Coordinates of N, CA and C in Angstrom, one line a residue:
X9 N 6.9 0.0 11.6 CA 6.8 -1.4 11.3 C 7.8 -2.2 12.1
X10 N 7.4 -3.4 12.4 CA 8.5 -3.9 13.2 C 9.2 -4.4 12.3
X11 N 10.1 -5.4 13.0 CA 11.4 -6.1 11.7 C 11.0 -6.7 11.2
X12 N 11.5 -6.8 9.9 CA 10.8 -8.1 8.8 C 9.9 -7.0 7.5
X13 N 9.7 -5.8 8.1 CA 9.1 -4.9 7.3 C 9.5 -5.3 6.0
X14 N 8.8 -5.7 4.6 CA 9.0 -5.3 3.0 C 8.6 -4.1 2.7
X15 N 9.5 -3.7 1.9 CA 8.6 -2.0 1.3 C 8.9 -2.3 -0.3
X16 N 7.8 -1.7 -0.8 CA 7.7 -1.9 -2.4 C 7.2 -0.8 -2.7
X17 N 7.8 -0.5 -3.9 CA 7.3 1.1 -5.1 C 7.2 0.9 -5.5
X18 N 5.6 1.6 -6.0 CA 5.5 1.8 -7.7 C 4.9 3.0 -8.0
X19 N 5.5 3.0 -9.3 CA 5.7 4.5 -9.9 C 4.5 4.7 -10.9
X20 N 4.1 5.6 -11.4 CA 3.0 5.7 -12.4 C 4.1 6.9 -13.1
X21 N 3.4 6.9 -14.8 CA 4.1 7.5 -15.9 C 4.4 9.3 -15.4
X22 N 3.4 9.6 -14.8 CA 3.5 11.1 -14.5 C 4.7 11.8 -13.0
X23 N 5.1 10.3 -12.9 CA 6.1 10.7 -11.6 C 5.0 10.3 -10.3
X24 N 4.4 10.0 -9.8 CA 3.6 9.5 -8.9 C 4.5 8.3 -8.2
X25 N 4.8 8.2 -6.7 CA 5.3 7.2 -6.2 C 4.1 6.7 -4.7
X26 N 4.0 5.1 -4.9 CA 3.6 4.7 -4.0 C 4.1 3.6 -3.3
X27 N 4.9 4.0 -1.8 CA 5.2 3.3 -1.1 C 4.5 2.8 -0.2
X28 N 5.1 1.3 0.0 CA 3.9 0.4 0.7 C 5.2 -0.6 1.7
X29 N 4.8 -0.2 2.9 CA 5.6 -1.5 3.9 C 4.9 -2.4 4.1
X30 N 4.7 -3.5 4.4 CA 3.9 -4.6 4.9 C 5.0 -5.6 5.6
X31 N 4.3 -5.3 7.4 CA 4.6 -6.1 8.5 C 4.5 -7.5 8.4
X32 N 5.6 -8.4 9.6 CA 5.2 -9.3 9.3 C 3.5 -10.0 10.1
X33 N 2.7 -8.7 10.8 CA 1.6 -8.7 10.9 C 0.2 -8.6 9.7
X34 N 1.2 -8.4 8.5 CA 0.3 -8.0 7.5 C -0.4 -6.2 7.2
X35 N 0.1 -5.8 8.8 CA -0.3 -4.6 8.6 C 0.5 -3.7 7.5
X36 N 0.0 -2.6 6.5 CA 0.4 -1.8 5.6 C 0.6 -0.6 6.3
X37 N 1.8 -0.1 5.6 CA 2.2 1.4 5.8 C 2.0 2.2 3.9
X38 N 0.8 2.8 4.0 CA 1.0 3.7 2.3 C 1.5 4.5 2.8
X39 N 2.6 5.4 1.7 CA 3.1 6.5 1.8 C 3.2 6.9 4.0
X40 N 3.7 6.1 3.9 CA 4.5 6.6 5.7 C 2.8 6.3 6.9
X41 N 1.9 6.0 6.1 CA 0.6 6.2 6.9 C -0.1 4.5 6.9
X42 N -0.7 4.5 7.9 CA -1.6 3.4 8.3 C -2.6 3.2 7.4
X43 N -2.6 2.3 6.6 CA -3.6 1.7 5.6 C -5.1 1.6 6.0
X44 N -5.7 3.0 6.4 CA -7.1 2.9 6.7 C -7.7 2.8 5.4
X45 N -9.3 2.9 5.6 CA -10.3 3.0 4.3 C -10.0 4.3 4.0
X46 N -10.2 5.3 4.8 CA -9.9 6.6 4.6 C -8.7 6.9 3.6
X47 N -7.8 6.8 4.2 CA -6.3 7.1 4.0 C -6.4 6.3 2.1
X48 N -6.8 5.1 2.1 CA -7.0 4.3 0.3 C -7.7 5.0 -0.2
X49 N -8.7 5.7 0.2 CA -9.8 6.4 -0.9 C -8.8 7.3 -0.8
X50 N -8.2 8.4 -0.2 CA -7.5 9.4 -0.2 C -6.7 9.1 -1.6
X51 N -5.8 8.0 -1.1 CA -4.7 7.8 -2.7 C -5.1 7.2 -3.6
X52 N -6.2 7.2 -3.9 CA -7.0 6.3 -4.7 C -7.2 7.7 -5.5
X53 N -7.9 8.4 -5.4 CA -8.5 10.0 -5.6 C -7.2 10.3 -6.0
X54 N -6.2 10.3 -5.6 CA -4.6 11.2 -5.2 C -3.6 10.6 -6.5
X55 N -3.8 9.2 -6.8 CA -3.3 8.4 -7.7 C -4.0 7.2 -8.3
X56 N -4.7 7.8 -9.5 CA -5.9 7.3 -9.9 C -4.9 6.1 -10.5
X57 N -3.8 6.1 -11.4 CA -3.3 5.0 -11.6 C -2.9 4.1 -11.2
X58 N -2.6 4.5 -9.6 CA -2.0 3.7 -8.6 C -3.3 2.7 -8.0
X59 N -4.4 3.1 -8.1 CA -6.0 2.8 -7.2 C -5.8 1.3 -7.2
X60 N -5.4 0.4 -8.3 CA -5.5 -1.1 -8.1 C -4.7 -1.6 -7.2
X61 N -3.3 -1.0 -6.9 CA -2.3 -1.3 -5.9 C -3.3 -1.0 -4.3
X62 N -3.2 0.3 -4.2 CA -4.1 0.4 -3.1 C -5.0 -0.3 -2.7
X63 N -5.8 -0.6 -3.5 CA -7.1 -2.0 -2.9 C -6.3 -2.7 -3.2
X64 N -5.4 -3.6 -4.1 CA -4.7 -4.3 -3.4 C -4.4 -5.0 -2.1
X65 N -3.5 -3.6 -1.6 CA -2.9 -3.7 -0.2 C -4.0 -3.7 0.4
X66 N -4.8 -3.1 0.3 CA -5.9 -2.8 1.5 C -6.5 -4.2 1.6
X67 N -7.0 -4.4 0.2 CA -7.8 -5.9 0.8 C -7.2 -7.1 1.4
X68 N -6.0 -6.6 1.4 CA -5.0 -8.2 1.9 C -4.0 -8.1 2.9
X69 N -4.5 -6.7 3.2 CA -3.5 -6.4 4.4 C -3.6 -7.2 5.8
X70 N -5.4 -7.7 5.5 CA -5.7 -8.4 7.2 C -6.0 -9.6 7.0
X71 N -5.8 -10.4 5.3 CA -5.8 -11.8 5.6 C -4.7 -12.5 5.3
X72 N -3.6 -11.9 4.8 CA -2.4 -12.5 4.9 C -2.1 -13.1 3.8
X73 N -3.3 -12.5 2.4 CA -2.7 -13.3 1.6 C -2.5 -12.4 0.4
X74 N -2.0 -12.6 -0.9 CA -1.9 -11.7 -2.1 C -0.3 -11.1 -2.0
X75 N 0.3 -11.5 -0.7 CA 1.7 -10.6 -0.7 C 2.9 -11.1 -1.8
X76 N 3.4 -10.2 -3.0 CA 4.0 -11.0 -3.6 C 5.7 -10.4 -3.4
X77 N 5.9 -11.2 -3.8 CA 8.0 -11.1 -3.3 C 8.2 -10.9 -4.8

């Protein structure tokens, strides 16, 4: 990620962590990886509680909006 990178966590009750960078391109980093469709179904499946975050990020990663501080 270039500079200006945010990273935010969130945790689910069973110990589950999902980290998320977001560039100031909008581009997403889950868990250290490039926010493809692939890669969201992956943690989606991987962290069924996490799944809302992931679409989330995914749907907002390329229009620039939904990012919250």
């Amino acid at each position: 990620m270039e500079d200006g990178a945010e990273t935010k966590y969130h945790f689910t009750p069973d110990g589950k962590v999902l980290s998320v960078a977001v560039g100031k391109s909008w581009q997403a980093l889950a868990n250290g990886e490039r926010l493809t469709p692939s890669v969201a179904e992956r943690l989606r499946r991987e962290m069924p509680l996490l799944a809302p975050m992931v679409t989330f990020y995914e749907n907002n990663q390329g229009s620039g909006t939904g990012r919250s501080r």
